[in-house]
Amino acid sequence: MIQPFRLTTGRLDAAEILRFTFDGKSYTGLAGDTLASALLANGVHLVGRSFKYHRPRGILSAGAEEPNALVGIHRDAARKTPNVRATVQELYDGLAAVSQNRWPSLGFDVGGLNNLGAPFFSAGFYYKTFMWPRTAWERLYEPIIRRAAGLGTAPDRPDPDHYSNRFAHCDVLVVGGGAAGLAAALAASETGARVILADEQAVPGGGLRFETGAVIDGKPGWEWAQETAAKLAARDNVRLLTRTTGFGYYAQNMLGLVERLTDHLSAPDVDQPRERLWQVRAKRVVLATGAIERHMVFPGNDRPGIMLASAARAYLNHFGVAVGSKVAVYTADDSAYATAVDLKKRGVEVAAVIDLRPTPRGPHVEESRELGIEVLAGHAVVGTTGRLRVRRIEVAPVYGGASRQIEADALATSSGWTPAVHLFSQSRGKLAFDEETRRFLPGQYVQDALSVGACNGTASLTDAVEEALRAGAKAAKEAGAAKGRSKTVKLDARSPEAWSAGMAGAAPGAEAGKKAMAFVDFQNDVTAKDIRQAVQEGMRSIEHVKRFTTAGMATDQGKTSNLHALTIASEMLGKPVPKVGLTTFRPPYTPVTFGALVGHSRGALFEPTRRTPTHAWAEAQGAVFEDVGQWKRAWYFPQGGEDMHAAVARECLTVRHSAGIFDASTLGKIEIVGPDAARFMELMYTNPWQKLGIGRCRYGIMLREDGFIYDDGVVGRLAEDRFHVTTTTGGAPRVLHHMEDYLQTEFPDLKVWLTSTSEQWATIAVQGPKSRDIIAPLVEGIDLSDEAMPHMSVREGRVCGVPARLFRISFTGERGFEINVPADYGLSVWEAVWAEGQKHGACAYGTETMHVLRAEKGFIIVGQDTDGTVTPDDAGLAWAIGRKKTDFVGIRGLERPDLKAPERRQLVGLKTSDPKTVLEEGAQIVADPNQPVPMKMIGFVTSSYWSENCGRSIALALVEGGRERMGERLYVPMPEDAIEVEVVPMVFFDEKGERTNG
Amino acid sequence: MLLIHCPYCEEERPELEFRHAGEAHIARPENIAEISDEEFQRYFFIRANPKGVTFERWRHMHGCGRFFNAARDTVSDRFLMTYMAGEPKPDLGKAGGGAVRSASRKGTPA
């Protein structure tokens, strides 16, 4: 094992040596390593280039807060995950990692020139530098900035992994598995409550990973944590989730957790989901999310080798890795002394402890001095040197005096700990600023939650464990789960360490007026100077400072930097921190993959596919399908190599010369039944219904209360108290919802029952001069003569022996029938009709032919020729409004002045002067094509087709005052040319409508 | 995702089963054809949109299908109560300190 900085095997499995590569170079690590700890064991600190200035960057932390050490993990061609935090990625055998944002190499990066142009990239440069000309943004600035400033590269293939999704309910959800979280889960589960404990690490224990002095229940802290986790996992009422991050706290105690299942495995089973999203509804939540250490803000604080003190300690105590051979410590609080002490005890040379405080006191300080560590109290680090790794630090007394250089290849810094209140804040709880310790702590709770331990500002282990035990028991009791005689859990927890609050903001050397590059936010390359500049340029709220500087807006969401930025801004503004405000914490706590959020809902499972009963038949006939909402509808039926144009032209001619058969099953159908059915119909539709005879049909128009067309369809009256209503294909659910709304809430006294029957009836349209001859042999019990069954009538009988509702209606302008049979018989009846049709030369036709034929007759399609702002009169359908009616939905809306204005757009027909030219649907219409741009648009094309039956193109359009413009020439400007059109009536074929009646 | 108590099913169910249906207690005028433009404007366009307690309609779309009313705090998203369509607007002074409950006759507090 050649890992020069591996002092011991720590708590890892020494027997299992793993190989991995970083930028193509081979290394080894141990099972249990993170990528970061394995790199450090090999002496690798330089892992990336910074976002804006391309400065060399190393590993800052040992956890989820990492801003710097982002790498790409490449498993195979399709599995290339960018922006993975090396401090979180567990090592597996064969892992291949690559650095990001560098060219040509990490050690020599051309983009590092940005560093020289730093003044140019200062705060707000996005808003100031690239203002003009506007087109340069697209062509020049943005591509260059995107290439130069960036993170990893997104994978270019679809994600081959799958992701699962679970819902769970529990009495108590504990987020965080450190000492406090484990204690809370222990106390809660002791009562019998159903507990879920989620921890983001592979192994619970939290800060006990590095806190060597902790003793709980008479055992070393880490050992106690492992025993307790095992005890909890063995309980039936506990679900212990490791590698699971609580990323979002939503309404009514619902939390989103993401469990990482395979990212740590060398060869994951292909059947295993990569991640699992947990949506947990908890009666009570215990937040034990700990605290995050802050770095010191001083000149040159971003060189590789400079890291958080707790991270250096975790690498040493947990992973057995020394972060350098000569380590200096720079601190403003007590906790960093433990890092110096632990390093020294393991034989690592400690260059010095530099402490900002003039007179640090306490057991750690004394122990450091006793171990012979030089403690420079009242000193600051005012500069660092070293190209790709820190080599030397410059140290000076805070209150004046000569500076000196200290050799060090690593620097562990700490300015204090920020309680991780992210989830508490997401729960809409109010944060309170504690003046004494200068940190934000949970204040007023809005949801049923409790915070314990470091995230609640509780500093000592003894207090944290006691607080957690109490909270666990209380949460279980409040959840109503605690049984009578459960015993109270007691734990004796002690640790010599107690954390003082430290400081926030810029340290000496990075004060106002200094030009030094002292980084606040490493990931977005924001310095103390940038924050001050933002204030100088007029930003007053922290929300503005954040957006102007982009501090806290990177993928780490400012976990280590937000309090620094806030403090610097508050000093500049001369206002106390709470008055400057705190930016809002929003989910997710750490980045969550789209895969986890999407789960199985992708590809074929993204949404349901609805198929009609004849789908397989159409498929076998070679039909081309189109998506209409969730439906697959046969679009056209090409024969013998026909293209769409040829197939549609043939289908259109065949229908008008012989007959065509069309699957109209997707039409929405609603059965309206009851003694008040006709009264209800009067209210829902503009038309009169009371006098509609039994067995007769009527074309109905439905409005919204504002007077605009909402839906349309043919309605048949089957009995005094029964209507068969059809709706547009896409409109069925909302029309039923609309009807239910009025029936339940406005007209609840009407005795009416509504039933959706869309999927119960298969609808086979037979249209054309031969339609009656085709269906006649199949129909029983219905007289099909024109006298007995005229256009717009409905009869009940049998077709192919199956109970059927037969409509004589036409959406083509030809004699036509629509056969409704129970859906299960749809295919066999279709096949029988098809067999008869063959004898008469009929064809099957699809939705495109249906569209062309109806446009030839000027029949509108709601949603294509109307857009939610079209009245019946606009559409030429004023005749469908019952003039004597005193009420229907929309009756008052129609009377609004604007809806009666004479210049409204009206639906008309258009004929291009060149009959071969087919207009584009959606194209705009102008009166004068030579007017200056921007032209006044007076309407647009809603439907446009080639009509083989008319031998020319046809179109429908909404045109201002359209009906007054008959015969007028208008123009449709296109990129090449303006197309001349003539305004004509909407009916292009059989103007008198004689064919419908046979 | 919210949990919503359907006063007809007398159960708390996830938001996925429901559909929001706008502000509650806006009755369609019985003589709607005769009302003035101003009256129509008030009825059709003007909504309270408060910050705080709002009365709104929901439909248990993928459950019983019934429309019902709810009092919800738009700041906390907390449902103060749900009640059947047609019941009068409740006096929230009596609704108690923010607890979700149902005003349905047989309903038990959730």
PDB file of N, CA and C in Angstrom, chain A residues 167 169 250-252 254 279 281 428 446-448 683 704-706 710 733-734 736-738 740-742 744-747 886-893 895-897, chain B residues 1-4 12 14 16 19-21 26-30 32-38 40 43-45 57 59 61 65-67 74-79 85 100:
ATOM      1  N   PHE A 167     -43.471   6.124  -0.418  1.00  0.00           N
ATOM      2  CA  PHE A 167     -44.145   6.962   0.557  1.00  0.00           C
ATOM      3  C   PHE A 167     -44.066   6.245   1.900  1.00  0.00           C
ATOM      4  N   HIS A 169     -45.065   6.664   6.311  1.00  0.00           N
ATOM      5  CA  HIS A 169     -45.645   7.409   7.429  1.00  0.00           C
ATOM      6  C   HIS A 169     -44.959   6.945   8.704  1.00  0.00           C
ATOM      7  N   TYR A 250     -41.492  20.082   3.795  1.00  0.00           N
ATOM      8  CA  TYR A 250     -42.653  20.657   3.134  1.00  0.00           C
ATOM      9  C   TYR A 250     -43.820  20.762   4.116  1.00  0.00           C
ATOM     10  N   ALA A 251     -44.966  21.160   3.570  1.00  0.00           N
ATOM     11  CA  ALA A 251     -46.123  21.434   4.417  1.00  0.00           C
ATOM     12  C   ALA A 251     -46.571  20.188   5.188  1.00  0.00           C
ATOM     13  N   GLN A 252     -47.153  20.434   6.340  1.00  0.00           N
ATOM     14  CA  GLN A 252     -47.756  19.387   7.159  1.00  0.00           C
ATOM     15  C   GLN A 252     -46.801  18.228   7.424  1.00  0.00           C
ATOM     16  N   MET A 254     -44.321  16.931   5.911  1.00  0.00           N
ATOM     17  CA  MET A 254     -43.866  15.995   4.900  1.00  0.00           C
ATOM     18  C   MET A 254     -42.438  16.361   4.504  1.00  0.00           C
ATOM     19  N   GLN A 279     -40.879   9.965   0.464  1.00  0.00           N
ATOM     20  CA  GLN A 279     -41.752  11.066   0.862  1.00  0.00           C
ATOM     21  C   GLN A 279     -42.392  10.642   2.178  1.00  0.00           C
ATOM     22  N   ARG A 281     -44.313  11.269   5.692  1.00  0.00           N
ATOM     23  CA  ARG A 281     -45.242  12.092   6.467  1.00  0.00           C
ATOM     24  C   ARG A 281     -45.052  11.682   7.934  1.00  0.00           C
ATOM     25  N   ARG A 428     -40.656  26.703   7.488  1.00  0.00           N
ATOM     26  CA  ARG A 428     -41.239  28.023   7.689  1.00  0.00           C
ATOM     27  C   ARG A 428     -41.104  28.495   9.127  1.00  0.00           C
ATOM     28  N   VAL A 446     -43.321  26.537  13.249  1.00  0.00           N
ATOM     29  CA  VAL A 446     -44.616  26.587  12.588  1.00  0.00           C
ATOM     30  C   VAL A 446     -45.183  25.173  12.445  1.00  0.00           C
ATOM     31  N   GLN A 447     -44.291  24.208  12.344  1.00  0.00           N
ATOM     32  CA  GLN A 447     -44.746  22.817  12.213  1.00  0.00           C
ATOM     33  C   GLN A 447     -44.369  22.020  13.459  1.00  0.00           C
ATOM     34  N   ASP A 448     -44.836  20.787  13.512  1.00  0.00           N
ATOM     35  CA  ASP A 448     -44.630  19.959  14.700  1.00  0.00           C
ATOM     36  C   ASP A 448     -43.236  19.355  14.680  1.00  0.00           C
ATOM     37  N   LEU A 683     -79.262  25.072 -18.898  1.00  0.00           N
ATOM     38  CA  LEU A 683     -78.328  25.933 -18.167  1.00  0.00           C
ATOM     39  C   LEU A 683     -76.889  25.762 -18.661  1.00  0.00           C
ATOM     40  N   ARG A 704     -68.258  29.402 -21.030  1.00  0.00           N
ATOM     41  CA  ARG A 704     -67.938  29.706 -19.630  1.00  0.00           C
ATOM     42  C   ARG A 704     -68.768  30.923 -19.241  1.00  0.00           C
ATOM     43  N   GLU A 705     -68.738  31.260 -17.962  1.00  0.00           N
ATOM     44  CA  GLU A 705     -69.545  32.379 -17.497  1.00  0.00           C
ATOM     45  C   GLU A 705     -69.129  33.684 -18.195  1.00  0.00           C
ATOM     46  N   ASP A 706     -67.896  33.749 -18.718  1.00  0.00           N
ATOM     47  CA  ASP A 706     -67.437  34.976 -19.369  1.00  0.00           C
ATOM     48  C   ASP A 706     -67.954  35.114 -20.800  1.00  0.00           C
ATOM     49  N   TYR A 710     -66.440  27.215 -24.684  1.00  0.00           N
ATOM     50  CA  TYR A 710     -65.663  26.320 -23.839  1.00  0.00           C
ATOM     51  C   TYR A 710     -65.588  24.927 -24.464  1.00  0.00           C
ATOM     52  N   PRO A 733     -62.825  15.507 -19.634  1.00  0.00           N
ATOM     53  CA  PRO A 733     -62.757  15.619 -18.174  1.00  0.00           C
ATOM     54  C   PRO A 733     -63.146  17.004 -17.666  1.00  0.00           C
ATOM     55  N   ARG A 734     -62.704  18.054 -18.383  1.00  0.00           N
ATOM     56  CA  ARG A 734     -62.998  19.375 -17.841  1.00  0.00           C
ATOM     57  C   ARG A 734     -64.464  19.746 -18.035  1.00  0.00           C
ATOM     58  N   LEU A 736     -66.954  17.595 -17.850  1.00  0.00           N
ATOM     59  CA  LEU A 736     -67.665  16.917 -16.763  1.00  0.00           C
ATOM     60  C   LEU A 736     -67.430  17.650 -15.439  1.00  0.00           C
ATOM     61  N   HIS A 737     -66.209  18.104 -15.210  1.00  0.00           N
ATOM     62  CA  HIS A 737     -65.882  18.865 -14.001  1.00  0.00           C
ATOM     63  C   HIS A 737     -66.711  20.143 -13.920  1.00  0.00           C
ATOM     64  N   HIS A 738     -66.811  20.821 -15.058  1.00  0.00           N
ATOM     65  CA  HIS A 738     -67.579  22.062 -15.170  1.00  0.00           C
ATOM     66  C   HIS A 738     -69.057  21.789 -14.860  1.00  0.00           C
ATOM     67  N   GLU A 740     -70.296  19.192 -13.176  1.00  0.00           N
ATOM     68  CA  GLU A 740     -70.432  18.788 -11.765  1.00  0.00           C
ATOM     69  C   GLU A 740     -70.402  20.003 -10.853  1.00  0.00           C
ATOM     70  N   ASP A 741     -69.525  20.950 -11.189  1.00  0.00           N
ATOM     71  CA  ASP A 741     -69.397  22.152 -10.376  1.00  0.00           C
ATOM     72  C   ASP A 741     -70.755  22.860 -10.276  1.00  0.00           C
ATOM     73  N   TYR A 742     -71.375  23.107 -11.444  1.00  0.00           N
ATOM     74  CA  TYR A 742     -72.659  23.803 -11.416  1.00  0.00           C
ATOM     75  C   TYR A 742     -73.730  22.959 -10.751  1.00  0.00           C
ATOM     76  N   GLN A 744     -73.444  20.613  -8.482  1.00  0.00           N
ATOM     77  CA  GLN A 744     -73.280  20.438  -7.033  1.00  0.00           C
ATOM     78  C   GLN A 744     -73.413  21.745  -6.258  1.00  0.00           C
ATOM     79  N   THR A 745     -72.924  22.842  -6.851  1.00  0.00           N
ATOM     80  CA  THR A 745     -72.804  24.045  -6.030  1.00  0.00           C
ATOM     81  C   THR A 745     -73.761  25.169  -6.408  1.00  0.00           C
ATOM     82  N   GLU A 746     -74.205  25.246  -7.677  1.00  0.00           N
ATOM     83  CA  GLU A 746     -75.110  26.333  -8.046  1.00  0.00           C
ATOM     84  C   GLU A 746     -76.553  25.854  -8.229  1.00  0.00           C
ATOM     85  N   PHE A 747     -76.695  24.643  -8.750  1.00  0.00           N
ATOM     86  CA  PHE A 747     -78.047  24.137  -9.005  1.00  0.00           C
ATOM     87  C   PHE A 747     -78.253  22.796  -8.293  1.00  0.00           C
ATOM     88  N   THR A 886     -83.763  32.648 -20.644  1.00  0.00           N
ATOM     89  CA  THR A 886     -83.491  33.679 -19.635  1.00  0.00           C
ATOM     90  C   THR A 886     -82.255  33.352 -18.817  1.00  0.00           C
ATOM     91  N   ASP A 887     -81.748  32.133 -18.971  1.00  0.00           N
ATOM     92  CA  ASP A 887     -80.520  31.810 -18.226  1.00  0.00           C
ATOM     93  C   ASP A 887     -79.780  30.663 -18.905  1.00  0.00           C
ATOM     94  N   PHE A 888     -78.499  30.792 -19.001  1.00  0.00           N
ATOM     95  CA  PHE A 888     -77.565  29.703 -19.275  1.00  0.00           C
ATOM     96  C   PHE A 888     -76.191  30.228 -18.899  1.00  0.00           C
ATOM     97  N   VAL A 889     -75.260  29.348 -18.657  1.00  0.00           N
ATOM     98  CA  VAL A 889     -73.931  29.786 -18.246  1.00  0.00           C
ATOM     99  C   VAL A 889     -73.311  30.578 -19.391  1.00  0.00           C
ATOM    100  N   GLY A 890     -72.997  31.835 -19.117  1.00  0.00           N
ATOM    101  CA  GLY A 890     -72.414  32.698 -20.143  1.00  0.00           C
ATOM    102  C   GLY A 890     -73.373  33.749 -20.648  1.00  0.00           C
ATOM    103  N   ILE A 891     -74.645  33.673 -20.246  1.00  0.00           N
ATOM    104  CA  ILE A 891     -75.648  34.594 -20.814  1.00  0.00           C
ATOM    105  C   ILE A 891     -75.309  36.051 -20.495  1.00  0.00           C
ATOM    106  N   ARG A 892     -74.796  36.286 -19.279  1.00  0.00           N
ATOM    107  CA  ARG A 892     -74.467  37.654 -18.905  1.00  0.00           C
ATOM    108  C   ARG A 892     -73.114  38.082 -19.476  1.00  0.00           C
ATOM    109  N   GLY A 893     -72.180  37.138 -19.475  1.00  0.00           N
ATOM    110  CA  GLY A 893     -70.858  37.451 -20.023  1.00  0.00           C
ATOM    111  C   GLY A 893     -70.940  37.915 -21.470  1.00  0.00           C
ATOM    112  N   GLU A 895     -73.060  39.683 -22.810  1.00  0.00           N
ATOM    113  CA  GLU A 895     -73.590  41.044 -22.930  1.00  0.00           C
ATOM    114  C   GLU A 895     -72.545  42.106 -22.616  1.00  0.00           C
ATOM    115  N   ARG A 896     -71.345  41.686 -22.266  1.00  0.00           N
ATOM    116  CA  ARG A 896     -70.312  42.674 -21.957  1.00  0.00           C
ATOM    117  C   ARG A 896     -69.992  43.478 -23.211  1.00  0.00           C
ATOM    118  N   PRO A 897     -69.755  44.791 -23.049  1.00  0.00           N
ATOM    119  CA  PRO A 897     -69.568  45.650 -24.236  1.00  0.00           C
ATOM    120  C   PRO A 897     -68.499  45.134 -25.192  1.00  0.00           C
TER     121      PRO A 897
ATOM    122  N   MET B   1     -46.589  18.267  -0.077  1.00  0.00           N
ATOM    123  CA  MET B   1     -47.951  17.879  -0.425  1.00  0.00           C
ATOM    124  C   MET B   1     -48.863  18.011   0.794  1.00  0.00           C
ATOM    125  N   LEU B   2     -49.982  18.659   0.575  1.00  0.00           N
ATOM    126  CA  LEU B   2     -50.908  18.884   1.685  1.00  0.00           C
ATOM    127  C   LEU B   2     -51.727  17.623   1.958  1.00  0.00           C
ATOM    128  N   LEU B   3     -52.154  17.513   3.178  1.00  0.00           N
ATOM    129  CA  LEU B   3     -53.159  16.503   3.531  1.00  0.00           C
ATOM    130  C   LEU B   3     -54.469  17.263   3.703  1.00  0.00           C
ATOM    131  N   ILE B   4     -55.506  16.783   3.059  1.00  0.00           N
ATOM    132  CA  ILE B   4     -56.768  17.516   3.075  1.00  0.00           C
ATOM    133  C   ILE B   4     -57.858  16.591   3.611  1.00  0.00           C
ATOM    134  N   GLU B  12     -58.674  12.191   5.941  1.00  0.00           N
ATOM    135  CA  GLU B  12     -57.578  12.989   5.411  1.00  0.00           C
ATOM    136  C   GLU B  12     -56.962  12.237   4.250  1.00  0.00           C
ATOM    137  N   PRO B  14     -54.258  12.630   0.585  1.00  0.00           N
ATOM    138  CA  PRO B  14     -53.224  13.488   0.009  1.00  0.00           C
ATOM    139  C   PRO B  14     -53.769  14.417  -1.077  1.00  0.00           C
ATOM    140  N   LEU B  16     -52.939  15.020  -3.929  1.00  0.00           N
ATOM    141  CA  LEU B  16     -53.029  14.474  -5.283  1.00  0.00           C
ATOM    142  C   LEU B  16     -54.450  14.099  -5.662  1.00  0.00           C
ATOM    143  N   ARG B  19     -58.599  18.719  -6.304  1.00  0.00           N
ATOM    144  CA  ARG B  19     -58.365  19.793  -7.257  1.00  0.00           C
ATOM    145  C   ARG B  19     -58.925  21.068  -6.659  1.00  0.00           C
ATOM    146  N   HIS B  20     -58.114  22.110  -6.708  1.00  0.00           N
ATOM    147  CA  HIS B  20     -58.519  23.405  -6.185  1.00  0.00           C
ATOM    148  C   HIS B  20     -59.557  24.011  -7.117  1.00  0.00           C
ATOM    149  N   ALA B  21     -60.521  24.754  -6.560  1.00  0.00           N
ATOM    150  CA  ALA B  21     -61.597  25.256  -7.413  1.00  0.00           C
ATOM    151  C   ALA B  21     -61.955  26.710  -7.112  1.00  0.00           C
ATOM    152  N   ILE B  26     -68.957  32.492  -3.265  1.00  0.00           N
ATOM    153  CA  ILE B  26     -69.328  33.459  -4.290  1.00  0.00           C
ATOM    154  C   ILE B  26     -70.494  32.834  -5.041  1.00  0.00           C
ATOM    155  N   ALA B  27     -71.689  33.280  -4.719  1.00  0.00           N
ATOM    156  CA  ALA B  27     -72.875  32.661  -5.308  1.00  0.00           C
ATOM    157  C   ALA B  27     -73.168  33.294  -6.657  1.00  0.00           C
ATOM    158  N   ARG B  28     -73.550  32.462  -7.606  1.00  0.00           N
ATOM    159  CA  ARG B  28     -73.957  32.971  -8.920  1.00  0.00           C
ATOM    160  C   ARG B  28     -75.291  33.704  -8.741  1.00  0.00           C
ATOM    161  N   PRO B  29     -75.383  34.965  -9.189  1.00  0.00           N
ATOM    162  CA  PRO B  29     -76.643  35.705  -9.004  1.00  0.00           C
ATOM    163  C   PRO B  29     -77.797  34.969  -9.665  1.00  0.00           C
ATOM    164  N   GLU B  30     -78.932  34.902  -8.967  1.00  0.00           N
ATOM    165  CA  GLU B  30     -80.074  34.156  -9.522  1.00  0.00           C
ATOM    166  C   GLU B  30     -80.641  34.847 -10.749  1.00  0.00           C
ATOM    167  N   ILE B  32     -78.965  36.484 -13.043  1.00  0.00           N
ATOM    168  CA  ILE B  32     -77.675  36.868 -13.636  1.00  0.00           C
ATOM    169  C   ILE B  32     -77.834  37.633 -14.941  1.00  0.00           C
ATOM    170  N   ALA B  33     -78.867  37.318 -15.708  1.00  0.00           N
ATOM    171  CA  ALA B  33     -79.025  37.985 -17.007  1.00  0.00           C
ATOM    172  C   ALA B  33     -79.331  39.463 -16.832  1.00  0.00           C
ATOM    173  N   GLU B  34     -79.785  39.838 -15.654  1.00  0.00           N
ATOM    174  CA  GLU B  34     -80.239  41.222 -15.473  1.00  0.00           C
ATOM    175  C   GLU B  34     -79.242  42.101 -14.729  1.00  0.00           C
ATOM    176  N   ILE B  35     -78.175  41.539 -14.207  1.00  0.00           N
ATOM    177  CA  ILE B  35     -77.286  42.344 -13.364  1.00  0.00           C
ATOM    178  C   ILE B  35     -76.468  43.323 -14.210  1.00  0.00           C
ATOM    179  N   SER B  36     -76.008  44.371 -13.546  1.00  0.00           N
ATOM    180  CA  SER B  36     -75.251  45.425 -14.230  1.00  0.00           C
ATOM    181  C   SER B  36     -73.824  44.948 -14.498  1.00  0.00           C
ATOM    182  N   ASP B  37     -73.111  45.690 -15.333  1.00  0.00           N
ATOM    183  CA  ASP B  37     -71.719  45.369 -15.594  1.00  0.00           C
ATOM    184  C   ASP B  37     -70.916  45.353 -14.296  1.00  0.00           C
ATOM    185  N   GLU B  38     -71.202  46.308 -13.411  1.00  0.00           N
ATOM    186  CA  GLU B  38     -70.457  46.396 -12.154  1.00  0.00           C
ATOM    187  C   GLU B  38     -70.729  45.160 -11.290  1.00  0.00           C
ATOM    188  N   PHE B  40     -71.644  42.260 -12.386  1.00  0.00           N
ATOM    189  CA  PHE B  40     -71.005  41.108 -13.024  1.00  0.00           C
ATOM    190  C   PHE B  40     -69.499  41.107 -12.754  1.00  0.00           C
ATOM    191  N   TYR B  43     -68.969  39.820  -9.323  1.00  0.00           N
ATOM    192  CA  TYR B  43     -69.221  38.383  -9.228  1.00  0.00           C
ATOM    193  C   TYR B  43     -68.128  37.569  -9.932  1.00  0.00           C
ATOM    194  N   PHE B  44     -67.727  38.008 -11.131  1.00  0.00           N
ATOM    195  CA  PHE B  44     -66.896  37.138 -11.953  1.00  0.00           C
ATOM    196  C   PHE B  44     -65.397  37.406 -11.854  1.00  0.00           C
ATOM    197  N   PHE B  45     -65.022  38.674 -11.651  1.00  0.00           N
ATOM    198  CA  PHE B  45     -63.596  38.999 -11.751  1.00  0.00           C
ATOM    199  C   PHE B  45     -62.923  39.287 -10.403  1.00  0.00           C
ATOM    200  N   ARG B  57     -62.658  26.727  -2.433  1.00  0.00           N
ATOM    201  CA  ARG B  57     -63.354  25.496  -2.786  1.00  0.00           C
ATOM    202  C   ARG B  57     -62.334  24.455  -3.238  1.00  0.00           C
ATOM    203  N   ARG B  59     -62.267  20.197  -4.770  1.00  0.00           N
ATOM    204  CA  ARG B  59     -63.078  19.050  -5.187  1.00  0.00           C
ATOM    205  C   ARG B  59     -62.266  17.787  -4.938  1.00  0.00           C
ATOM    206  N   MET B  61     -61.613  15.238  -6.383  1.00  0.00           N
ATOM    207  CA  MET B  61     -61.690  14.799  -7.787  1.00  0.00           C
ATOM    208  C   MET B  61     -61.517  13.287  -7.923  1.00  0.00           C
ATOM    209  N   GLY B  65     -65.597  12.835  -5.491  1.00  0.00           N
ATOM    210  CA  GLY B  65     -66.022  13.727  -6.561  1.00  0.00           C
ATOM    211  C   GLY B  65     -66.773  14.962  -6.086  1.00  0.00           C
ATOM    212  N   ARG B  66     -66.917  15.106  -4.771  1.00  0.00           N
ATOM    213  CA  ARG B  66     -67.723  16.230  -4.261  1.00  0.00           C
ATOM    214  C   ARG B  66     -66.907  17.505  -4.125  1.00  0.00           C
ATOM    215  N   PHE B  67     -67.593  18.615  -4.349  1.00  0.00           N
ATOM    216  CA  PHE B  67     -67.013  19.926  -4.050  1.00  0.00           C
ATOM    217  C   PHE B  67     -67.261  20.239  -2.582  1.00  0.00           C
ATOM    218  N   THR B  74     -53.083  31.177   4.040  1.00  0.00           N
ATOM    219  CA  THR B  74     -52.203  31.199   2.870  1.00  0.00           C
ATOM    220  C   THR B  74     -50.743  31.425   3.250  1.00  0.00           C
ATOM    221  N   VAL B  75     -50.491  31.826   4.495  1.00  0.00           N
ATOM    222  CA  VAL B  75     -49.105  32.028   4.927  1.00  0.00           C
ATOM    223  C   VAL B  75     -48.482  30.696   5.335  1.00  0.00           C
ATOM    224  N   SER B  76     -49.201  29.946   6.165  1.00  0.00           N
ATOM    225  CA  SER B  76     -48.637  28.685   6.665  1.00  0.00           C
ATOM    226  C   SER B  76     -49.099  27.491   5.845  1.00  0.00           C
ATOM    227  N   ASP B  77     -50.047  27.681   4.931  1.00  0.00           N
ATOM    228  CA  ASP B  77     -50.668  26.595   4.178  1.00  0.00           C
ATOM    229  C   ASP B  77     -51.497  25.679   5.067  1.00  0.00           C
ATOM    230  N   ARG B  78     -51.734  26.071   6.283  1.00  0.00           N
ATOM    231  CA  ARG B  78     -52.445  25.198   7.215  1.00  0.00           C
ATOM    232  C   ARG B  78     -53.950  25.284   6.973  1.00  0.00           C
ATOM    233  N   PHE B  79     -54.603  24.118   6.893  1.00  0.00           N
ATOM    234  CA  PHE B  79     -56.059  24.094   6.794  1.00  0.00           C
ATOM    235  C   PHE B  79     -56.640  24.312   8.182  1.00  0.00           C
ATOM    236  N   ALA B  85     -70.134  21.826   1.002  1.00  0.00           N
ATOM    237  CA  ALA B  85     -70.676  22.894   0.162  1.00  0.00           C
ATOM    238  C   ALA B  85     -72.075  23.232   0.659  1.00  0.00           C
ATOM    239  N   VAL B 100     -56.665  21.458  12.550  1.00  0.00           N
ATOM    240  CA  VAL B 100     -57.450  21.023  11.406  1.00  0.00           C
ATOM    241  C   VAL B 100     -58.660  20.272  11.949  1.00  0.00           C
TER     242      VAL B 100
END
